[in-house]
XYZ file of C-alpha atoms in Angstrom:
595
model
C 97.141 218.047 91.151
C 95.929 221.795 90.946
C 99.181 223.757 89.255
C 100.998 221.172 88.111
C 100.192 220.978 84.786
C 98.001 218.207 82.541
C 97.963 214.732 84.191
C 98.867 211.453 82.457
C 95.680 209.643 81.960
C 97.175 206.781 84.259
C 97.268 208.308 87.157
C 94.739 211.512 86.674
C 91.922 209.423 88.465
C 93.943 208.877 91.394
C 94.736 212.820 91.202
C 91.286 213.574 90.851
C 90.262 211.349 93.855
C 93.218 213.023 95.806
C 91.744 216.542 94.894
C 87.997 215.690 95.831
C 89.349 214.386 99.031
C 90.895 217.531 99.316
C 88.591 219.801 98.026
C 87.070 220.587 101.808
C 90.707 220.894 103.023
C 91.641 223.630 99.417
C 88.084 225.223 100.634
C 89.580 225.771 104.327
C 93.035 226.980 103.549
C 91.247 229.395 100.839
C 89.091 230.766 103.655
C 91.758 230.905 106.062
C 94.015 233.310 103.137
C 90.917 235.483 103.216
C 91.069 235.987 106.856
C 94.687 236.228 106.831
C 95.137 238.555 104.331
C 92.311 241.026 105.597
C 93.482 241.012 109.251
C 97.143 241.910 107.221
C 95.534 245.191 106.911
C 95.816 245.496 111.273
C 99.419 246.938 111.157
C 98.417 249.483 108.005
C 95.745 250.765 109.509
C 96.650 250.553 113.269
C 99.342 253.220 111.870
C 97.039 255.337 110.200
C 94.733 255.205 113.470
C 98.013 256.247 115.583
C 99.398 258.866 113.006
C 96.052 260.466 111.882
C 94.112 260.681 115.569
C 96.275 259.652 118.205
C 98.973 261.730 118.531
C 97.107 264.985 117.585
C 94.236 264.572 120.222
C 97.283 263.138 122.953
C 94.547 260.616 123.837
C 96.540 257.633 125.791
C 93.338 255.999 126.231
C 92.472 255.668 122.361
C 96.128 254.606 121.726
C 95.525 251.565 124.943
C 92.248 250.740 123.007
C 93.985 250.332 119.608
C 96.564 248.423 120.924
C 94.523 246.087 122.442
C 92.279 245.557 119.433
C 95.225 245.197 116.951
C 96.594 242.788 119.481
C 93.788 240.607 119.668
C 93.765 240.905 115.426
C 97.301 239.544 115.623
C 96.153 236.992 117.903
C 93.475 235.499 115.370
C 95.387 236.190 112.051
C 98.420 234.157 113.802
C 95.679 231.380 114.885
C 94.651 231.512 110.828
C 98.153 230.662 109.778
C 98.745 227.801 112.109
C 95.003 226.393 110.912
C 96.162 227.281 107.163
C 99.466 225.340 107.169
C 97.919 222.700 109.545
C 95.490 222.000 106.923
C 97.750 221.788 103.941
C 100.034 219.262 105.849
C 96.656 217.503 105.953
C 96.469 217.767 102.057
C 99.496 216.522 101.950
C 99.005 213.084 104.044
C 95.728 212.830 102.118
C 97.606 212.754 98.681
C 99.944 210.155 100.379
C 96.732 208.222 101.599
C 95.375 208.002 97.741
C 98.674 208.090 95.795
C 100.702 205.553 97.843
C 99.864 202.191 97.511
C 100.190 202.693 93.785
C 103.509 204.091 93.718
C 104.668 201.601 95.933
C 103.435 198.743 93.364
C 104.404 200.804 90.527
C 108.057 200.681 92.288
C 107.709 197.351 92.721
C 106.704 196.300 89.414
C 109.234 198.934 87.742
C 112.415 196.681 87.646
C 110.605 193.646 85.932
C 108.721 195.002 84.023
C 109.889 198.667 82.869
C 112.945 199.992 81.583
C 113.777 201.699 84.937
C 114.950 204.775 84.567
C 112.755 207.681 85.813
C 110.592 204.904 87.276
C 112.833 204.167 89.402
C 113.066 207.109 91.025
C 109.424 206.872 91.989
C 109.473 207.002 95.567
C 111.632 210.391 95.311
C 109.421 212.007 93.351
C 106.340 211.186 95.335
C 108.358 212.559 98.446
C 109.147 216.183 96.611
C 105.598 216.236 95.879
C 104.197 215.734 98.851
C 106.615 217.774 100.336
C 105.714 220.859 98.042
C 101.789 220.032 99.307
C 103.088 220.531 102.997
C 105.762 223.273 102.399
C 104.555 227.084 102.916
C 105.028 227.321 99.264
C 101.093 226.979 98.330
C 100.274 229.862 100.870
C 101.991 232.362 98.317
C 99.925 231.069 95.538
C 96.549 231.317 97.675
C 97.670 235.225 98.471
C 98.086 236.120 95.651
C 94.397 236.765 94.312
C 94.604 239.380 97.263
C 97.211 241.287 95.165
C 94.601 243.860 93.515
C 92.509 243.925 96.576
C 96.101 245.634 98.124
C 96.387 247.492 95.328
C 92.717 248.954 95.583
C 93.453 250.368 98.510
C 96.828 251.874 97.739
C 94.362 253.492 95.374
C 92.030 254.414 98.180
C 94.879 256.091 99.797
C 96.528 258.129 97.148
C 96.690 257.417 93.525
C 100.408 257.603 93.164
C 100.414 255.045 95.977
C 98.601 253.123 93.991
C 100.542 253.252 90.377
C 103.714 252.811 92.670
C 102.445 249.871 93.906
C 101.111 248.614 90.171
C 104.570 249.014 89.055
C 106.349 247.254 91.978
C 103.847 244.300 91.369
C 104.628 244.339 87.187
C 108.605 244.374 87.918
C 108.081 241.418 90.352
C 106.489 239.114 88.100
C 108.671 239.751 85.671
C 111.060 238.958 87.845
C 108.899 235.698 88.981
C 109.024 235.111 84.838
C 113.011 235.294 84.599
C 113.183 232.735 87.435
C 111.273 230.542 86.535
C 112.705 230.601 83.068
C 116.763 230.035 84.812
C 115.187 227.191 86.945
C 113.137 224.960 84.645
C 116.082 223.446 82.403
C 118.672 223.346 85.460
C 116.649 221.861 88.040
C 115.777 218.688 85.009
C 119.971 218.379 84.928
C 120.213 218.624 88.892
C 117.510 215.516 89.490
C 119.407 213.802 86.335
C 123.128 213.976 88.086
C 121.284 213.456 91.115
C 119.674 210.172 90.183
C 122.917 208.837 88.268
C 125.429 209.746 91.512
C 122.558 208.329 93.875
C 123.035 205.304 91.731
C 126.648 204.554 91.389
C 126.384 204.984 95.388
C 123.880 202.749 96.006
C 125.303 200.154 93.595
C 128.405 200.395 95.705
C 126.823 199.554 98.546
C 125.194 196.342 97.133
C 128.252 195.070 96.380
C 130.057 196.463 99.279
C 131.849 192.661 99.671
C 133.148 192.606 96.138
C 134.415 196.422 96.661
C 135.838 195.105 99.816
C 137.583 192.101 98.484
C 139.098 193.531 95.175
C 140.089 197.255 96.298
C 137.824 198.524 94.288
C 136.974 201.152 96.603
C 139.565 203.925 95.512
C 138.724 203.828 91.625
C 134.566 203.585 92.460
C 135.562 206.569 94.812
C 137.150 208.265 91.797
C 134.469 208.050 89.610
C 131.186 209.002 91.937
C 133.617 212.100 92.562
C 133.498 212.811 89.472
C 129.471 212.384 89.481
C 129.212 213.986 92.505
C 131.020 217.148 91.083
C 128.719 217.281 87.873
C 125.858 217.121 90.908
C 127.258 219.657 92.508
C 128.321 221.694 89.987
C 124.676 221.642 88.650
C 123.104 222.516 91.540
C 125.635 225.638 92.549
C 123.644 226.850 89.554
C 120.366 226.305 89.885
C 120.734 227.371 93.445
C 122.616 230.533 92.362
C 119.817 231.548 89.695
C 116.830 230.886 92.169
C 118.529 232.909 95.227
C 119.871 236.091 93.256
C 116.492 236.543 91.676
C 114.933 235.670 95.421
C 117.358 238.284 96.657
C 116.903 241.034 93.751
C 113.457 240.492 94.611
C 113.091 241.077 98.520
C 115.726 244.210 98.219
C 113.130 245.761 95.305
C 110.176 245.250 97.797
C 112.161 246.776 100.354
C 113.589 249.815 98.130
C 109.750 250.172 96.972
C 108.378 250.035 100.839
C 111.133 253.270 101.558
C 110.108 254.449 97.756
C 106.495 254.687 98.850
C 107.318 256.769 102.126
C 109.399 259.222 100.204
C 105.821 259.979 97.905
C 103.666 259.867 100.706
C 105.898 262.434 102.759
C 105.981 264.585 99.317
C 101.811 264.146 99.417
C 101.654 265.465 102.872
C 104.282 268.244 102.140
C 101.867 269.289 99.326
C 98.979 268.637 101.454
C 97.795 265.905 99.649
C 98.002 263.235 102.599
C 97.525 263.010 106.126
C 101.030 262.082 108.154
C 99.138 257.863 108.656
C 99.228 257.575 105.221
C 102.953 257.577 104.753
C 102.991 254.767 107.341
C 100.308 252.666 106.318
C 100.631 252.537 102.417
C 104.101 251.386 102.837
C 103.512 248.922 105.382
C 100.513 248.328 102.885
C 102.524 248.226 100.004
C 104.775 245.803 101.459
C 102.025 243.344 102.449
C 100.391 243.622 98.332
C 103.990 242.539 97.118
C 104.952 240.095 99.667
C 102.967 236.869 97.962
C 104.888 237.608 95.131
C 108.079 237.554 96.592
C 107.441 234.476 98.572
C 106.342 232.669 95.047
C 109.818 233.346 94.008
C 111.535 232.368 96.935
C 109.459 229.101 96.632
C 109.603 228.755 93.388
C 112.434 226.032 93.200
C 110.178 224.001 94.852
C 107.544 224.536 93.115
C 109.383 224.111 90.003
C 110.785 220.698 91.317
C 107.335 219.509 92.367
C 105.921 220.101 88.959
C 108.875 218.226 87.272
C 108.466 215.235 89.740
C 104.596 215.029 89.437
C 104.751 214.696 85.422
C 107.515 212.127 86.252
C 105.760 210.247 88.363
C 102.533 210.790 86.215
C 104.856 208.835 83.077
C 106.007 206.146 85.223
C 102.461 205.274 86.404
C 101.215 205.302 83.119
C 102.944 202.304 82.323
C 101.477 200.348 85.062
C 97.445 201.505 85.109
C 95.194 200.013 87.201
C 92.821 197.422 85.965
C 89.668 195.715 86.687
C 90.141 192.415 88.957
C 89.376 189.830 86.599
C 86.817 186.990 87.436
C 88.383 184.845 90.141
C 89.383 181.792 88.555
C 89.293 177.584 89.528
C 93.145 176.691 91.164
C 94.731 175.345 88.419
C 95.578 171.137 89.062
C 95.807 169.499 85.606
C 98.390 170.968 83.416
C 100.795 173.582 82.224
C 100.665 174.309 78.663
C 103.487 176.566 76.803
C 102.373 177.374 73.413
C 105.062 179.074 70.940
C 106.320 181.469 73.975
C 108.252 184.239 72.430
C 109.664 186.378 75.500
C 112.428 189.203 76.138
C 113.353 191.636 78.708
C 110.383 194.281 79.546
C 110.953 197.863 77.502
C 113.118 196.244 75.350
C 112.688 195.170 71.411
C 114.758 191.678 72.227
C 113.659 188.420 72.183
C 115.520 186.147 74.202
C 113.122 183.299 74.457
C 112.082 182.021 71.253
C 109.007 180.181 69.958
C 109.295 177.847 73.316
C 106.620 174.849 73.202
C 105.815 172.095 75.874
C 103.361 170.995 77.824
C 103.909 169.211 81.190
C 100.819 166.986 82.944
C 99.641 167.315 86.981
C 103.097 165.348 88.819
C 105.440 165.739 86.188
C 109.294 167.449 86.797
C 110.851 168.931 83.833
C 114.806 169.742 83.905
C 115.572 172.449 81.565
C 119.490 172.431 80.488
C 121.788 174.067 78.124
C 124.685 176.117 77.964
C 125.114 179.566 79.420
C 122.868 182.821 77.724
C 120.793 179.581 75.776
C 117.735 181.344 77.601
C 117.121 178.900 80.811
C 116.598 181.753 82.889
C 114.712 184.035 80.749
C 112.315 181.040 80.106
C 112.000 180.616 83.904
C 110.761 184.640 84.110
C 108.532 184.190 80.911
C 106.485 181.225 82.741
C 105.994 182.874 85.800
C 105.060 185.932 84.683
C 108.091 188.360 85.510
C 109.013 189.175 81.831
C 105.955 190.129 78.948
C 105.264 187.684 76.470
C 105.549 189.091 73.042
C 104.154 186.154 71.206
C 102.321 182.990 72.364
C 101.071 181.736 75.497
C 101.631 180.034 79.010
C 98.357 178.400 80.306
C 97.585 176.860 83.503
C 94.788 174.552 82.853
C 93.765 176.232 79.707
C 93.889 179.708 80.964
C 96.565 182.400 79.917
C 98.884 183.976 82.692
C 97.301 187.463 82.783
C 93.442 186.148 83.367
C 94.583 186.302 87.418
C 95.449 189.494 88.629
C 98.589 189.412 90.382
C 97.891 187.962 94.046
C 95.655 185.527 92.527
C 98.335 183.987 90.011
C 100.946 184.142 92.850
C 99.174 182.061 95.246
C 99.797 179.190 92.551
C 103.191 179.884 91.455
C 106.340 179.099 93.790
C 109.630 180.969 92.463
C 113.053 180.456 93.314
C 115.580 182.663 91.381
C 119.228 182.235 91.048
C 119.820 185.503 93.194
C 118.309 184.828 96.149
C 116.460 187.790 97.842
C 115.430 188.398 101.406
C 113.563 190.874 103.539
C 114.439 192.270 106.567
C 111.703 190.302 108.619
C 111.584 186.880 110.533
C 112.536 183.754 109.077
C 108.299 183.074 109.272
C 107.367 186.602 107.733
C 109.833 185.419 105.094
C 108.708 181.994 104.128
C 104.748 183.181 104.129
C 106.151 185.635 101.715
C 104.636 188.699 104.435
C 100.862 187.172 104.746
C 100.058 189.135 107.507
C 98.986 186.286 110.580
C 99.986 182.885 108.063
C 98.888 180.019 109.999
C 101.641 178.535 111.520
C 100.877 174.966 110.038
C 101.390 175.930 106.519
C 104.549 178.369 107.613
C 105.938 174.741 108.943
C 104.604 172.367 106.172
C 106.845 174.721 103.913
C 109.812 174.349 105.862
C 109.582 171.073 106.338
C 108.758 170.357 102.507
C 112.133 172.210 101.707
C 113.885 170.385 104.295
C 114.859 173.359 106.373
C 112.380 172.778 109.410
C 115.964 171.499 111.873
C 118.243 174.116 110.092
C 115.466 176.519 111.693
C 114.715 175.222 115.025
C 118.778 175.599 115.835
C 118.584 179.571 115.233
C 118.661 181.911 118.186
C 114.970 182.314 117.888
C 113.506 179.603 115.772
C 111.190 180.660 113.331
C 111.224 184.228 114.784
C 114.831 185.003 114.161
C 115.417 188.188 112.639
C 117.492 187.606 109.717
C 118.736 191.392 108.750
C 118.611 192.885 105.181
C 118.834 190.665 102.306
C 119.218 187.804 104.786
C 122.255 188.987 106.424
C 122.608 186.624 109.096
C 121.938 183.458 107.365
C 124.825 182.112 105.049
C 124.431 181.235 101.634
C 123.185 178.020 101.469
C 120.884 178.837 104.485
C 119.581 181.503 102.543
C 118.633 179.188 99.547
C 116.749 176.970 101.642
C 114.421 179.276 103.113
C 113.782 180.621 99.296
C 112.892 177.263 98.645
C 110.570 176.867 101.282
C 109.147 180.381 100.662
C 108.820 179.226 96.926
C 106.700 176.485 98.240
C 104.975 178.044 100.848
C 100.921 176.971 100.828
C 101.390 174.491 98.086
C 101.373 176.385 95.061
C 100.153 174.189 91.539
C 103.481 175.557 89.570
C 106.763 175.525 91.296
C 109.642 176.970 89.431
C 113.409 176.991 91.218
C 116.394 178.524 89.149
C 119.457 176.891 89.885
C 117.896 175.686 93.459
C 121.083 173.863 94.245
C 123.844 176.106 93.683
C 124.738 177.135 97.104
C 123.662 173.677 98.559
C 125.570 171.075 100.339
C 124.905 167.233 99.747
C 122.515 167.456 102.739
C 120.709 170.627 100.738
C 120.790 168.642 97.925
C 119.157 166.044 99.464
C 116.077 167.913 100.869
C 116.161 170.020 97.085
C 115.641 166.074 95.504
C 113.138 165.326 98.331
C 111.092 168.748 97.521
C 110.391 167.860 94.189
C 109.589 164.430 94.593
C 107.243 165.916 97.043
C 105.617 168.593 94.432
C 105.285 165.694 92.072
C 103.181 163.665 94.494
C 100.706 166.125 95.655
C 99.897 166.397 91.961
C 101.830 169.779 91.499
C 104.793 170.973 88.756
C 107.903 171.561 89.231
C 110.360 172.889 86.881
C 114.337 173.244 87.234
C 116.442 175.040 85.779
C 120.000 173.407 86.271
C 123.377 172.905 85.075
C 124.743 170.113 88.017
C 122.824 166.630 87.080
C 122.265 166.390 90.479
C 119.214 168.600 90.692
C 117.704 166.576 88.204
C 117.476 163.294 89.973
C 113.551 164.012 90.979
C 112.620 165.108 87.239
C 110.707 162.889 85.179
C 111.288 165.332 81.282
C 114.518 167.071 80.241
C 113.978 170.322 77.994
C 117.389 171.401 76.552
C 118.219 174.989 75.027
C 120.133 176.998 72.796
C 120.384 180.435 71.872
C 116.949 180.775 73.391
C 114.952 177.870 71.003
C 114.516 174.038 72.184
C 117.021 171.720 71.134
C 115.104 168.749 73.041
C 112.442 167.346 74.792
C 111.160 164.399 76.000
C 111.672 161.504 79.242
C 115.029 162.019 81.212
C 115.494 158.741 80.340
C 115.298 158.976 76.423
C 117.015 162.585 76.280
C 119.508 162.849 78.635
C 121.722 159.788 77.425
C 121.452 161.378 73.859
C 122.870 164.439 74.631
C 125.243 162.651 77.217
C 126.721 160.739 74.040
C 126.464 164.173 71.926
C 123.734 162.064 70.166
C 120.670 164.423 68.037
C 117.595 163.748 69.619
C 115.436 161.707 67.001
C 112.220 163.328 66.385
C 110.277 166.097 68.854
C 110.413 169.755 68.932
C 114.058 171.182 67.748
C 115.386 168.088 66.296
C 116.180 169.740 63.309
C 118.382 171.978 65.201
C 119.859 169.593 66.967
C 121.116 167.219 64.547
C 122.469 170.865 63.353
C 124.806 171.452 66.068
C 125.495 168.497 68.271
C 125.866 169.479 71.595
C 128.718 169.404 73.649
C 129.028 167.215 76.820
C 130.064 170.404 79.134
C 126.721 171.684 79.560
C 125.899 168.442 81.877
C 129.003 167.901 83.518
C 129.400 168.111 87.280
C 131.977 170.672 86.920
C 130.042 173.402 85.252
C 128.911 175.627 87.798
C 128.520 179.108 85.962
C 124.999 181.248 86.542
C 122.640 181.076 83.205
């Protein structure tokens, strides 16, 4: 955006769309400064008018015409302003229009598949910017081309009116310098404390049950204090820099304005001036330095909103917008995992290591191993969540990222270990927010994952508002509904992370039923587990360690092997295997840790 310094190439063509949207908008505001700033010369020369004819020819009827003619001038420069900051609230919602869709995804996208940090912080940077856009702060930097104009006619008036008014302007932007100078390095630390106390607080409140529970309250308490000191600490600062040099500022303008009617009252002493002038060139003075004071007093924010756009401008880069590529067949023959080498996004790690299998139209694969062997970071790398750094995973020959996003989501059903709701209805839930699903598919889900009674006995069926995260469901309940939102319009690959964890026999039950059910409409399932139990349905057994296979092959040829801490004869990792046997634990009923 105009001012706020060189945009990343990610998102400059969004900015640049923003500013020719707003170019007409710019082109108004600019032409409502002009009129402002001209009808600012109604009080200076109303004065003069008064001063200079009025009182010497006593004319009462001059001084009723003036009056009304400067009131009517007030009446249209005060319509001006209204128009001027009516239109740059306008700019504003127009840069929210263009900018926010992106962000939003960009936010989305941020935890999976960035580092996080300043990304995610998105959201509050978009809001300081488009606050700035609607703020009177851009009004100052439209008046002040009008500074020399002001000064011309100081000149006009007087000469020494004029140089008075040249130095007044030169002090203030030096002063407008040294602010901006005491601002720029605090106001980074202010937004840095800021995000990190924002953080610990919201982390609190996710885990507000666990606080609870422990009495863990007091010593979090202790330490966001101590964040929330180095926050405000930091910001008694920045605050203190940008208000003395605000305040320094207005009394100089002010000394100057009573400066300027001590040399006009000299210039009509000498004869030099007529009495209006000492009136008008200080009002007129005033009105010449007054942009640049308001820059200063806004200059905070405008400081802020430059840091935030070039934030935002490096957290978009990392997601840029591509071309849709060509829509592609729905996959129905076979996944195909070809020496997958995976790791957590903005990371150098690989977790997932040189991964191999392939797995035919009705087939079940239960992946086991210990904990940290990888089972869940495999489960991201297939469906996309987590970059793959070496390799490929192809549904029926064709690599992940040849679907844009919604495409490749429509045939991929995902079930993590952490289940996550949205505040919605159970239905806007399981059609994973389709806006109008059709109720038969919402149902066919349910009833796929078994959850179609469970739903029917809720205060309002399928239209139950279920709170944040789920809130009013239990644990289990919650599950389900994940499960039937994971296979929610039959999707070709389904992919559940420990689906059973939370589940009762009964949920166990419908889990078993599920995948027999994926299996025989031709789809693929693929479990991650620890309890045997969830892999009654499966039909191959992968096994991993420290993020490589140790095994694959039929349940029925794997699983006893590793049962009797036997090494898998031949297929991919045997080697390894006969290595290190494995121990029994990783399969027994008892083991019921996370990944």
């Amino acid at each position: 955006m105009v001012g706020f310094g060189r945009e990343p190439a990610a998102h400059s063509e969004l900015a640049s769309q923003a500013v020719k949207r707003s170019l007409s908008g710019f082109m108004m505001v600019g032409v409502a400064s002009a009129l402002i700033n001209i009808l600012y010369l109604t009080g200076s020369f109303f004065m003069l008018q008064v001063y200079d004819r009025v009182i010497p020819s006593r004319s009462i009827p001059s001084l009723i015409a003036l009056s009304i003619l400067a009131l009517m001038l007030y009446l249209f420069q005060g319509a001006f302003e209204v128009a001027r900051s009516r239109m740059l609230v306008r700019v504003s919602g127009i840069f929210d229009e263009i900018m926010s869709s992106q962000v939003f995804q960009a936010m989305v996208k941020a935890p999976v598949k960035a580092k996080g940090g300043e990304s995610n912080s998105m959201l509050r940077d978009f809001d300081q910017v488009r606050s700035f856009l609607a703020s009177p702060g851009p009004s100052a930097f439209f008046d002040l081309p009008w500074l020399p104009f002001y000064i011309a006619i100081c000149f006009m008036f007087h000469p020494v009116i004029g140089f008075i008014a040249v130095g007044g302007g030169i002090v203030l932007t030096f002063l407008t310098y040294l602010t901006n100078r005491g601002i720029q390095a605090s106001a980074k630390q202010v937004y840095e404390h800021g995000a990190k106390r924002t953080g610990m607080a919201d982390a609190a409140q996710r885990n507000a049950e666990v606080v609870e529970a422990m009495g863990m309250g007091k010593d979090l308490a202790r330490l966001w204090l101590v964040s929330n000191e180095n926050y405000r600490n930091q910001h008694r600062r920045n605050s203190d820099t940008a208000n003395t040099y605000a305040t320094i500022s207005k009394i100089f303008r002010i000394a100057l304005q009573s400066g300027v009617l001590a040399a006009g009252a000299v210039l009509v002493i000498e004869g030099q001036a007529s009495g209006g002038i000492i009136i008008a060139s200080s009002i007129l003075t005033s009105r010449a330095l007054a942009p640049v004071e308001l820059a200063i007093s806004h200059w905070r924010g405008f400081v802020q909103a430059q840091q935030s756009w070039k934030r935002l401008g490096r957290a978009l880069s990392a997601f840029p917008q591509t071309d849709t590529p060509l829509a592609l067949p729905a996959p129905t023959q076979s996944l195909t995992v070809e020496q997958v080498s995976s790791g957590p996004p903005g990371r150098e790690q690989i977790i997932v290591q040189a991964v191999s299998f392939e797995l035919k139209a009705g087939s079940a694969l239960g992946v086991i191993g210990p904990s940290a062997s990888g089972k869940s970071s495999l489960s991201r790398a297939l469906t996309g969540i987590w970059p793959i750094y070496r390799g490929s995973v192809r549904l029926d020959g064709a690599a992940l990222d040849q679907w844009d996003d919604v495409s490749r989501g429509r045939h991929i059903g995902y079930l993590p270990q952490d289940i996550e709701l949205f505040a919605g209805t159970i239905t806007d839930n399981i059609a994973r927010f389709q806006e109008n699903p059709p109720a038969e598919t919402v149902i066919a889900a349910a009833k796929a994952a078994g959850v179609h009674d469970l739903i029917l006995r809720l205060p309002n069926g399928y239209g139950t508002e279920i709170g944040q995260g789920g809130s009013v469901l239990s644990a289990g309940q919650r599950q389900r509904v994940g499960l039937a939102r994971a296979l929610y319009n039959d999707p070709f690959l389904v992919v559940l992370d420990e689906p059973n964890s939370n589940l009762d026999a009964e949920g166990e039950q419908a889990l078993t039923d599920a995948i027999v059910g994926i299996r025989r409409r031709g789809g693929i399932a693929i479990v991650i587990a620890h309890r045997p139990s969830a892999l009654a349905a499966v039909d191959q057994v992968l096994m991993m360690g420290e993020g490589k296979v140790m095994a694959f092959g039929p349940k029925e040829e794997v699983l006893p092997r590793i049962l009797r801490r036997e090494p898998p004869q031949g297929g991919q990792g045997g080697q390894a295997a006969e290595q290190r046997p494995v121990p029994l634990k990783i399969v027994s009923e008892q083991q019921e840790e996370g990944r």
